[in-house]
């Protein structure tokens, strides 16, 4: 077996720093999909791909795909990648590390004079984070034909449809009624990502080999009551939408805690909520909120919310408040391919890096790529396991370790 590929850790770190500067200045680190800032980040990334000797294209879903040709063009390409969009005031490494480490692997292969048999794609998927349109993993979902017409009709608060936003990003939304790629179109897909949890750091391990990725169900919930004067309306006559909404949120939390004590992994969160009229002296008339439930057990995932909604609707009716819920998205739990897991573990071992096989509580584009090709993920630790916040942090060494294992795994997958 040839000696492991070396990567330029300093260059990778510089690029992480450079891309991080492309952020909304008043809310670092923010590069929301579909915004001008995001387009700036993409233009920067496209330049870096060209510098690395790659050709680039936007597919009809708005995914940016860099390609390094292989010596046997008849082979289906290998692919790696992740996303450069962020949550609001999110992290500098969530998604970005996977894209830039893929780019560094390409550069290192070129500089080592190594020509892979397979072409190698580095993909920046459009809008992995839950977007203002209410759905996440937009580019990877669309690539495999899982972005439904209903989702394409979702609107952001300003009224733009997702359909039109994808066009604005350079995609061709009309083409998304079909999968852009069929199973077998890629030889394998592998994504490097920060763990976004505390397991690796607490065990002082440098590499995680992901065994499976949680499924995520997201619901849009509207609670409707009646606006009234907060001073003159007696308690028993109120139709208080926020009071009923908060009761449902508390019940969700308590039930998730109860179920999480079981053997399967389950979490549930209401992280996004708007109230109107949102005045301190007016009884809340309307609450809109998004609930997400995650589990590695499909039956638990399916069965979690409906009974809670039922009970909350009955209780709310007693006070003249109605609760309606619509499904925004339903992602299934996903197994990572054994053969890709094995190659990641072998690559880490060849580099003298100990690795832990572990599940992912975060969702990733890899969930959709697993519908196309044997798919795997590898994690590196992040400080205190924190993510989706400005405190998200990794060390140069962690970035280098992840990139090294990614590059070595790609070489091993290439040899087959
Ligand atoms: O929400 C997630 O799991 C991912 O970080 N977007
Ligand atoms: Mn994220
Ligand atoms: Mn991510």
PDB file of C-alpha atoms in Angstrom, residues 62-320:
ATOM      1  CA  UNK A  62     -28.143  24.827  -7.868  1.00  0.00           C
ATOM      2  CA  UNK A  63     -25.427  22.539  -6.458  1.00  0.00           C
ATOM      3  CA  UNK A  64     -21.915  23.756  -7.269  1.00  0.00           C
ATOM      4  CA  UNK A  65     -19.867  20.789  -8.517  1.00  0.00           C
ATOM      5  CA  UNK A  66     -16.089  20.903  -9.042  1.00  0.00           C
ATOM      6  CA  UNK A  67     -14.600  17.998 -11.011  1.00  0.00           C
ATOM      7  CA  UNK A  68     -11.048  16.658 -11.256  1.00  0.00           C
ATOM      8  CA  UNK A  69     -10.944  14.236 -14.223  1.00  0.00           C
ATOM      9  CA  UNK A  70      -9.745  10.671 -13.550  1.00  0.00           C
ATOM     10  CA  UNK A  71      -7.659   8.430 -15.799  1.00  0.00           C
ATOM     11  CA  UNK A  72     -10.615   6.122 -16.534  1.00  0.00           C
ATOM     12  CA  UNK A  73     -13.491   8.436 -17.537  1.00  0.00           C
ATOM     13  CA  UNK A  74     -15.821   5.459 -18.038  1.00  0.00           C
ATOM     14  CA  UNK A  75     -15.897   4.932 -14.261  1.00  0.00           C
ATOM     15  CA  UNK A  76     -18.625   6.658 -12.231  1.00  0.00           C
ATOM     16  CA  UNK A  77     -17.027   9.544 -10.287  1.00  0.00           C
ATOM     17  CA  UNK A  78     -16.153   9.510  -6.613  1.00  0.00           C
ATOM     18  CA  UNK A  79     -17.674  12.461  -4.758  1.00  0.00           C
ATOM     19  CA  UNK A  80     -17.128  14.338  -1.543  1.00  0.00           C
ATOM     20  CA  UNK A  81     -18.486  17.637  -0.258  1.00  0.00           C
ATOM     21  CA  UNK A  82     -20.896  19.319   2.131  1.00  0.00           C
ATOM     22  CA  UNK A  83     -22.277  22.872   2.337  1.00  0.00           C
ATOM     23  CA  UNK A  84     -21.058  26.445   2.749  1.00  0.00           C
ATOM     24  CA  UNK A  85     -24.396  27.904   3.833  1.00  0.00           C
ATOM     25  CA  UNK A  86     -24.808  28.512   7.557  1.00  0.00           C
ATOM     26  CA  UNK A  87     -27.519  28.886  10.178  1.00  0.00           C
ATOM     27  CA  UNK A  88     -27.974  32.505  11.369  1.00  0.00           C
ATOM     28  CA  UNK A  89     -24.982  33.450  13.615  1.00  0.00           C
ATOM     29  CA  UNK A  90     -23.767  29.923  13.138  1.00  0.00           C
ATOM     30  CA  UNK A  91     -20.378  28.320  12.910  1.00  0.00           C
ATOM     31  CA  UNK A  92     -17.334  28.701  10.745  1.00  0.00           C
ATOM     32  CA  UNK A  93     -16.816  24.965  10.217  1.00  0.00           C
ATOM     33  CA  UNK A  94     -20.249  23.269   9.954  1.00  0.00           C
ATOM     34  CA  UNK A  95     -20.308  22.121   6.326  1.00  0.00           C
ATOM     35  CA  UNK A  96     -17.440  24.380   5.283  1.00  0.00           C
ATOM     36  CA  UNK A  97     -14.799  21.943   6.545  1.00  0.00           C
ATOM     37  CA  UNK A  98     -16.164  19.177   4.313  1.00  0.00           C
ATOM     38  CA  UNK A  99     -16.098  21.319   1.181  1.00  0.00           C
ATOM     39  CA  UNK A 100     -12.663  22.878   1.732  1.00  0.00           C
ATOM     40  CA  UNK A 101     -11.056  19.615   2.888  1.00  0.00           C
ATOM     41  CA  UNK A 102     -12.331  18.021  -0.331  1.00  0.00           C
ATOM     42  CA  UNK A 103     -10.707  20.844  -2.263  1.00  0.00           C
ATOM     43  CA  UNK A 104      -7.461  20.394  -0.333  1.00  0.00           C
ATOM     44  CA  UNK A 105      -7.508  16.662  -1.117  1.00  0.00           C
ATOM     45  CA  UNK A 106      -7.736  17.541  -4.826  1.00  0.00           C
ATOM     46  CA  UNK A 107      -4.817  19.957  -4.567  1.00  0.00           C
ATOM     47  CA  UNK A 108      -2.717  17.443  -2.619  1.00  0.00           C
ATOM     48  CA  UNK A 109      -3.392  14.705  -5.163  1.00  0.00           C
ATOM     49  CA  UNK A 110      -2.367  17.078  -7.957  1.00  0.00           C
ATOM     50  CA  UNK A 111       0.812  18.138  -6.151  1.00  0.00           C
ATOM     51  CA  UNK A 112       1.705  14.521  -5.389  1.00  0.00           C
ATOM     52  CA  UNK A 113       1.298  13.726  -9.090  1.00  0.00           C
ATOM     53  CA  UNK A 114      -1.378  11.170  -8.258  1.00  0.00           C
ATOM     54  CA  UNK A 115      -4.069  10.703 -10.926  1.00  0.00           C
ATOM     55  CA  UNK A 116      -7.094   8.839  -9.576  1.00  0.00           C
ATOM     56  CA  UNK A 117      -8.809   6.287 -11.827  1.00  0.00           C
ATOM     57  CA  UNK A 118     -12.218   7.813 -10.980  1.00  0.00           C
ATOM     58  CA  UNK A 119     -13.011  11.446 -11.609  1.00  0.00           C
ATOM     59  CA  UNK A 120     -13.360  13.204  -8.263  1.00  0.00           C
ATOM     60  CA  UNK A 121     -16.193  15.638  -7.561  1.00  0.00           C
ATOM     61  CA  UNK A 122     -16.236  18.174  -4.752  1.00  0.00           C
ATOM     62  CA  UNK A 123     -19.849  19.313  -4.216  1.00  0.00           C
ATOM     63  CA  UNK A 124     -21.167  22.360  -2.387  1.00  0.00           C
ATOM     64  CA  UNK A 125     -24.822  21.412  -1.887  1.00  0.00           C
ATOM     65  CA  UNK A 126     -27.369  24.210  -2.061  1.00  0.00           C
ATOM     66  CA  UNK A 127     -28.959  25.144   1.281  1.00  0.00           C
ATOM     67  CA  UNK A 128     -28.217  22.209   3.571  1.00  0.00           C
ATOM     68  CA  UNK A 129     -29.402  24.223   6.580  1.00  0.00           C
ATOM     69  CA  UNK A 130     -33.174  24.666   7.098  1.00  0.00           C
ATOM     70  CA  UNK A 131     -33.853  27.608   4.781  1.00  0.00           C
ATOM     71  CA  UNK A 132     -36.238  30.557   5.069  1.00  0.00           C
ATOM     72  CA  UNK A 133     -38.457  28.487   2.726  1.00  0.00           C
ATOM     73  CA  UNK A 134     -38.859  25.884   5.501  1.00  0.00           C
ATOM     74  CA  UNK A 135     -36.903  22.981   4.053  1.00  0.00           C
ATOM     75  CA  UNK A 136     -33.282  21.827   4.387  1.00  0.00           C
ATOM     76  CA  UNK A 137     -30.885  19.816   2.200  1.00  0.00           C
ATOM     77  CA  UNK A 138     -32.458  21.470  -0.845  1.00  0.00           C
ATOM     78  CA  UNK A 139     -29.683  20.678  -3.325  1.00  0.00           C
ATOM     79  CA  UNK A 140     -29.060  17.097  -2.231  1.00  0.00           C
ATOM     80  CA  UNK A 141     -32.809  16.348  -1.972  1.00  0.00           C
ATOM     81  CA  UNK A 142     -33.313  17.715  -5.478  1.00  0.00           C
ATOM     82  CA  UNK A 143     -30.358  15.737  -6.853  1.00  0.00           C
ATOM     83  CA  UNK A 144     -32.132  12.495  -5.911  1.00  0.00           C
ATOM     84  CA  UNK A 145     -35.630  13.688  -6.833  1.00  0.00           C
ATOM     85  CA  UNK A 146     -36.893  14.213  -3.269  1.00  0.00           C
ATOM     86  CA  UNK A 147     -37.687  17.932  -3.534  1.00  0.00           C
ATOM     87  CA  UNK A 148     -41.451  17.702  -4.032  1.00  0.00           C
ATOM     88  CA  UNK A 149     -43.617  20.147  -6.050  1.00  0.00           C
ATOM     89  CA  UNK A 150     -45.187  21.161  -2.725  1.00  0.00           C
ATOM     90  CA  UNK A 151     -41.749  22.050  -1.353  1.00  0.00           C
ATOM     91  CA  UNK A 152     -40.946  24.026  -4.495  1.00  0.00           C
ATOM     92  CA  UNK A 153     -44.065  26.067  -3.720  1.00  0.00           C
ATOM     93  CA  UNK A 154     -42.946  26.879  -0.155  1.00  0.00           C
ATOM     94  CA  UNK A 155     -42.507  30.630   0.303  1.00  0.00           C
ATOM     95  CA  UNK A 156     -40.150  32.623   2.514  1.00  0.00           C
ATOM     96  CA  UNK A 157     -41.690  35.430   4.640  1.00  0.00           C
ATOM     97  CA  UNK A 158     -41.217  37.951   1.792  1.00  0.00           C
ATOM     98  CA  UNK A 159     -43.330  35.784  -0.535  1.00  0.00           C
ATOM     99  CA  UNK A 160     -40.673  34.386  -2.893  1.00  0.00           C
ATOM    100  CA  UNK A 161     -41.271  30.739  -3.849  1.00  0.00           C
ATOM    101  CA  UNK A 162     -38.453  28.241  -3.461  1.00  0.00           C
ATOM    102  CA  UNK A 163     -38.975  27.451  -7.159  1.00  0.00           C
ATOM    103  CA  UNK A 164     -37.974  31.015  -8.078  1.00  0.00           C
ATOM    104  CA  UNK A 165     -35.176  31.163  -5.523  1.00  0.00           C
ATOM    105  CA  UNK A 166     -33.512  28.106  -7.039  1.00  0.00           C
ATOM    106  CA  UNK A 167     -33.608  29.820 -10.431  1.00  0.00           C
ATOM    107  CA  UNK A 168     -32.052  32.904  -8.821  1.00  0.00           C
ATOM    108  CA  UNK A 169     -29.199  30.651  -7.622  1.00  0.00           C
ATOM    109  CA  UNK A 170     -28.613  29.447 -11.191  1.00  0.00           C
ATOM    110  CA  UNK A 171     -30.689  26.263 -11.046  1.00  0.00           C
ATOM    111  CA  UNK A 172     -33.427  25.097 -13.411  1.00  0.00           C
ATOM    112  CA  UNK A 173     -36.415  24.401 -11.137  1.00  0.00           C
ATOM    113  CA  UNK A 174     -38.544  23.009 -13.994  1.00  0.00           C
ATOM    114  CA  UNK A 175     -36.071  20.120 -14.227  1.00  0.00           C
ATOM    115  CA  UNK A 176     -36.528  19.088 -10.598  1.00  0.00           C
ATOM    116  CA  UNK A 177     -39.606  16.934 -11.117  1.00  0.00           C
ATOM    117  CA  UNK A 178     -37.106  14.171 -11.951  1.00  0.00           C
ATOM    118  CA  UNK A 179     -34.003  13.044 -10.070  1.00  0.00           C
ATOM    119  CA  UNK A 180     -30.908  14.712 -11.521  1.00  0.00           C
ATOM    120  CA  UNK A 181     -28.897  11.581 -10.892  1.00  0.00           C
ATOM    121  CA  UNK A 182     -29.807   7.900 -10.712  1.00  0.00           C
ATOM    122  CA  UNK A 183     -28.403   5.239  -8.353  1.00  0.00           C
ATOM    123  CA  UNK A 184     -24.999   4.223  -9.657  1.00  0.00           C
ATOM    124  CA  UNK A 185     -24.200   7.697 -10.994  1.00  0.00           C
ATOM    125  CA  UNK A 186     -21.461   7.921  -8.368  1.00  0.00           C
ATOM    126  CA  UNK A 187     -19.013   5.220  -7.297  1.00  0.00           C
ATOM    127  CA  UNK A 188     -19.178   6.434  -3.677  1.00  0.00           C
ATOM    128  CA  UNK A 189     -19.841   9.568  -1.640  1.00  0.00           C
ATOM    129  CA  UNK A 190     -18.021  10.590   1.525  1.00  0.00           C
ATOM    130  CA  UNK A 191     -18.567  13.661   3.703  1.00  0.00           C
ATOM    131  CA  UNK A 192     -16.223  15.077   6.334  1.00  0.00           C
ATOM    132  CA  UNK A 193     -18.043  17.071   9.024  1.00  0.00           C
ATOM    133  CA  UNK A 194     -17.494  18.391  12.520  1.00  0.00           C
ATOM    134  CA  UNK A 195     -19.232  16.129  15.042  1.00  0.00           C
ATOM    135  CA  UNK A 196     -21.445  18.904  16.491  1.00  0.00           C
ATOM    136  CA  UNK A 197     -21.554  16.857  19.699  1.00  0.00           C
ATOM    137  CA  UNK A 198     -19.287  15.945  22.616  1.00  0.00           C
ATOM    138  CA  UNK A 199     -18.515  12.264  22.139  1.00  0.00           C
ATOM    139  CA  UNK A 200     -15.129  12.466  20.362  1.00  0.00           C
ATOM    140  CA  UNK A 201     -13.844  15.352  22.453  1.00  0.00           C
ATOM    141  CA  UNK A 202     -14.859  13.698  25.737  1.00  0.00           C
ATOM    142  CA  UNK A 203     -12.990  10.540  24.706  1.00  0.00           C
ATOM    143  CA  UNK A 204     -10.090  12.507  23.205  1.00  0.00           C
ATOM    144  CA  UNK A 205     -10.489  10.741  19.871  1.00  0.00           C
ATOM    145  CA  UNK A 206      -9.522  12.459  16.611  1.00  0.00           C
ATOM    146  CA  UNK A 207     -11.830  10.627  14.172  1.00  0.00           C
ATOM    147  CA  UNK A 208     -15.444   9.404  14.155  1.00  0.00           C
ATOM    148  CA  UNK A 209     -16.639   6.860  11.588  1.00  0.00           C
ATOM    149  CA  UNK A 210     -20.372   7.471  11.166  1.00  0.00           C
ATOM    150  CA  UNK A 211     -22.502   4.302  11.300  1.00  0.00           C
ATOM    151  CA  UNK A 212     -25.912   5.898  10.746  1.00  0.00           C
ATOM    152  CA  UNK A 213     -27.593   9.310  10.428  1.00  0.00           C
ATOM    153  CA  UNK A 214     -30.831  10.277  12.143  1.00  0.00           C
ATOM    154  CA  UNK A 215     -34.015  10.849  10.215  1.00  0.00           C
ATOM    155  CA  UNK A 216     -35.639  14.273  10.722  1.00  0.00           C
ATOM    156  CA  UNK A 217     -39.352  15.136  10.551  1.00  0.00           C
ATOM    157  CA  UNK A 218     -40.191  18.828  10.516  1.00  0.00           C
ATOM    158  CA  UNK A 219     -43.716  20.259  11.037  1.00  0.00           C
ATOM    159  CA  UNK A 220     -45.072  23.769  10.580  1.00  0.00           C
ATOM    160  CA  UNK A 221     -47.540  24.431  13.420  1.00  0.00           C
ATOM    161  CA  UNK A 222     -50.027  27.327  13.480  1.00  0.00           C
ATOM    162  CA  UNK A 223     -51.892  28.112  16.714  1.00  0.00           C
ATOM    163  CA  UNK A 224     -54.825  30.498  16.242  1.00  0.00           C
ATOM    164  CA  UNK A 225     -56.623  32.363  19.030  1.00  0.00           C
ATOM    165  CA  UNK A 226     -57.934  35.915  19.268  1.00  0.00           C
ATOM    166  CA  UNK A 227     -56.174  39.217  19.884  1.00  0.00           C
ATOM    167  CA  UNK A 228     -57.742  41.133  22.792  1.00  0.00           C
ATOM    168  CA  UNK A 229     -56.817  43.811  25.302  1.00  0.00           C
ATOM    169  CA  UNK A 230     -54.442  42.295  27.868  1.00  0.00           C
ATOM    170  CA  UNK A 231     -55.819  44.484  30.638  1.00  0.00           C
ATOM    171  CA  UNK A 232     -59.537  44.246  30.236  1.00  0.00           C
ATOM    172  CA  UNK A 233     -60.046  40.621  29.079  1.00  0.00           C
ATOM    173  CA  UNK A 234     -60.771  38.260  32.005  1.00  0.00           C
ATOM    174  CA  UNK A 235     -58.639  35.095  32.074  1.00  0.00           C
ATOM    175  CA  UNK A 236     -61.583  32.770  31.457  1.00  0.00           C
ATOM    176  CA  UNK A 237     -62.558  34.647  28.264  1.00  0.00           C
ATOM    177  CA  UNK A 238     -59.153  34.595  26.641  1.00  0.00           C
ATOM    178  CA  UNK A 239     -58.214  32.706  23.479  1.00  0.00           C
ATOM    179  CA  UNK A 240     -54.482  32.906  24.062  1.00  0.00           C
ATOM    180  CA  UNK A 241     -52.536  31.297  21.188  1.00  0.00           C
ATOM    181  CA  UNK A 242     -49.147  31.609  22.909  1.00  0.00           C
ATOM    182  CA  UNK A 243     -50.351  29.984  26.128  1.00  0.00           C
ATOM    183  CA  UNK A 244     -51.591  26.959  24.148  1.00  0.00           C
ATOM    184  CA  UNK A 245     -48.430  26.887  22.009  1.00  0.00           C
ATOM    185  CA  UNK A 246     -46.202  26.868  25.067  1.00  0.00           C
ATOM    186  CA  UNK A 247     -48.231  24.003  26.537  1.00  0.00           C
ATOM    187  CA  UNK A 248     -47.592  21.977  23.394  1.00  0.00           C
ATOM    188  CA  UNK A 249     -43.866  22.836  23.423  1.00  0.00           C
ATOM    189  CA  UNK A 250     -43.574  21.671  27.035  1.00  0.00           C
ATOM    190  CA  UNK A 251     -45.426  18.435  26.301  1.00  0.00           C
ATOM    191  CA  UNK A 252     -43.138  17.753  23.324  1.00  0.00           C
ATOM    192  CA  UNK A 253     -40.089  18.271  25.493  1.00  0.00           C
ATOM    193  CA  UNK A 254     -41.386  16.010  28.286  1.00  0.00           C
ATOM    194  CA  UNK A 255     -42.392  13.231  25.875  1.00  0.00           C
ATOM    195  CA  UNK A 256     -39.069  13.412  24.034  1.00  0.00           C
ATOM    196  CA  UNK A 257     -37.232  13.142  27.351  1.00  0.00           C
ATOM    197  CA  UNK A 258     -39.342  10.107  28.266  1.00  0.00           C
ATOM    198  CA  UNK A 259     -38.732   8.373  24.941  1.00  0.00           C
ATOM    199  CA  UNK A 260     -35.047   9.289  24.914  1.00  0.00           C
ATOM    200  CA  UNK A 261     -34.622   7.094  27.997  1.00  0.00           C
ATOM    201  CA  UNK A 262     -35.282   4.132  25.729  1.00  0.00           C
ATOM    202  CA  UNK A 263     -32.649   2.390  23.612  1.00  0.00           C
ATOM    203  CA  UNK A 264     -33.222   4.434  20.444  1.00  0.00           C
ATOM    204  CA  UNK A 265     -32.001   7.977  19.903  1.00  0.00           C
ATOM    205  CA  UNK A 266     -34.759  10.608  19.882  1.00  0.00           C
ATOM    206  CA  UNK A 267     -34.745  14.398  20.259  1.00  0.00           C
ATOM    207  CA  UNK A 268     -37.413  17.023  19.581  1.00  0.00           C
ATOM    208  CA  UNK A 269     -37.073  20.802  19.361  1.00  0.00           C
ATOM    209  CA  UNK A 270     -39.134  23.905  18.651  1.00  0.00           C
ATOM    210  CA  UNK A 271     -36.403  26.333  17.636  1.00  0.00           C
ATOM    211  CA  UNK A 272     -38.300  28.781  15.482  1.00  0.00           C
ATOM    212  CA  UNK A 273     -41.414  30.688  16.611  1.00  0.00           C
ATOM    213  CA  UNK A 274     -43.223  33.892  15.642  1.00  0.00           C
ATOM    214  CA  UNK A 275     -46.030  35.522  17.630  1.00  0.00           C
ATOM    215  CA  UNK A 276     -48.539  38.110  16.491  1.00  0.00           C
ATOM    216  CA  UNK A 277     -49.440  40.782  17.253  1.00  0.00           C
ATOM    217  CA  UNK A 278     -46.378  40.401  19.540  1.00  0.00           C
ATOM    218  CA  UNK A 279     -47.342  43.317  21.793  1.00  0.00           C
ATOM    219  CA  UNK A 280     -46.894  43.260  25.578  1.00  0.00           C
ATOM    220  CA  UNK A 281     -50.471  44.475  26.146  1.00  0.00           C
ATOM    221  CA  UNK A 282     -52.294  42.335  23.552  1.00  0.00           C
ATOM    222  CA  UNK A 283     -53.349  38.715  23.971  1.00  0.00           C
ATOM    223  CA  UNK A 284     -51.428  36.648  21.334  1.00  0.00           C
ATOM    224  CA  UNK A 285     -53.688  35.875  18.408  1.00  0.00           C
ATOM    225  CA  UNK A 286     -51.388  33.680  16.310  1.00  0.00           C
ATOM    226  CA  UNK A 287     -48.278  31.608  16.812  1.00  0.00           C
ATOM    227  CA  UNK A 288     -46.367  29.940  13.979  1.00  0.00           C
ATOM    228  CA  UNK A 289     -43.593  27.568  14.963  1.00  0.00           C
ATOM    229  CA  UNK A 290     -41.482  24.754  13.536  1.00  0.00           C
ATOM    230  CA  UNK A 291     -41.116  21.468  15.394  1.00  0.00           C
ATOM    231  CA  UNK A 292     -38.396  19.014  14.420  1.00  0.00           C
ATOM    232  CA  UNK A 293     -38.187  15.444  15.678  1.00  0.00           C
ATOM    233  CA  UNK A 294     -35.088  13.316  15.076  1.00  0.00           C
ATOM    234  CA  UNK A 295     -34.506   9.624  15.644  1.00  0.00           C
ATOM    235  CA  UNK A 296     -32.539   6.672  14.321  1.00  0.00           C
ATOM    236  CA  UNK A 297     -35.746   4.612  14.664  1.00  0.00           C
ATOM    237  CA  UNK A 298     -38.213   5.216  11.813  1.00  0.00           C
ATOM    238  CA  UNK A 299     -41.245   3.959  13.789  1.00  0.00           C
ATOM    239  CA  UNK A 300     -40.506   6.249  16.759  1.00  0.00           C
ATOM    240  CA  UNK A 301     -39.977   9.138  14.383  1.00  0.00           C
ATOM    241  CA  UNK A 302     -43.314   8.548  12.622  1.00  0.00           C
ATOM    242  CA  UNK A 303     -45.280   7.964  15.791  1.00  0.00           C
ATOM    243  CA  UNK A 304     -43.943  10.756  18.004  1.00  0.00           C
ATOM    244  CA  UNK A 305     -45.940  13.893  17.143  1.00  0.00           C
ATOM    245  CA  UNK A 306     -49.446  12.810  15.957  1.00  0.00           C
ATOM    246  CA  UNK A 307     -50.728  11.752  19.424  1.00  0.00           C
ATOM    247  CA  UNK A 308     -49.310  14.889  21.052  1.00  0.00           C
ATOM    248  CA  UNK A 309     -50.970  17.058  18.421  1.00  0.00           C
ATOM    249  CA  UNK A 310     -54.279  15.289  18.930  1.00  0.00           C
ATOM    250  CA  UNK A 311     -54.262  15.883  22.677  1.00  0.00           C
ATOM    251  CA  UNK A 312     -53.157  19.507  22.296  1.00  0.00           C
ATOM    252  CA  UNK A 313     -55.909  20.203  19.741  1.00  0.00           C
ATOM    253  CA  UNK A 314     -58.573  18.829  22.069  1.00  0.00           C
ATOM    254  CA  UNK A 315     -57.278  20.825  25.016  1.00  0.00           C
ATOM    255  CA  UNK A 316     -56.956  24.035  22.968  1.00  0.00           C
ATOM    256  CA  UNK A 317     -60.537  23.722  21.704  1.00  0.00           C
ATOM    257  CA  UNK A 318     -61.750  24.098  25.302  1.00  0.00           C
ATOM    258  CA  UNK A 319     -60.385  27.637  25.219  1.00  0.00           C
ATOM    259  CA  UNK A 320     -61.456  28.445  21.660  1.00  0.00           C
TER     260      UNK A 320
END
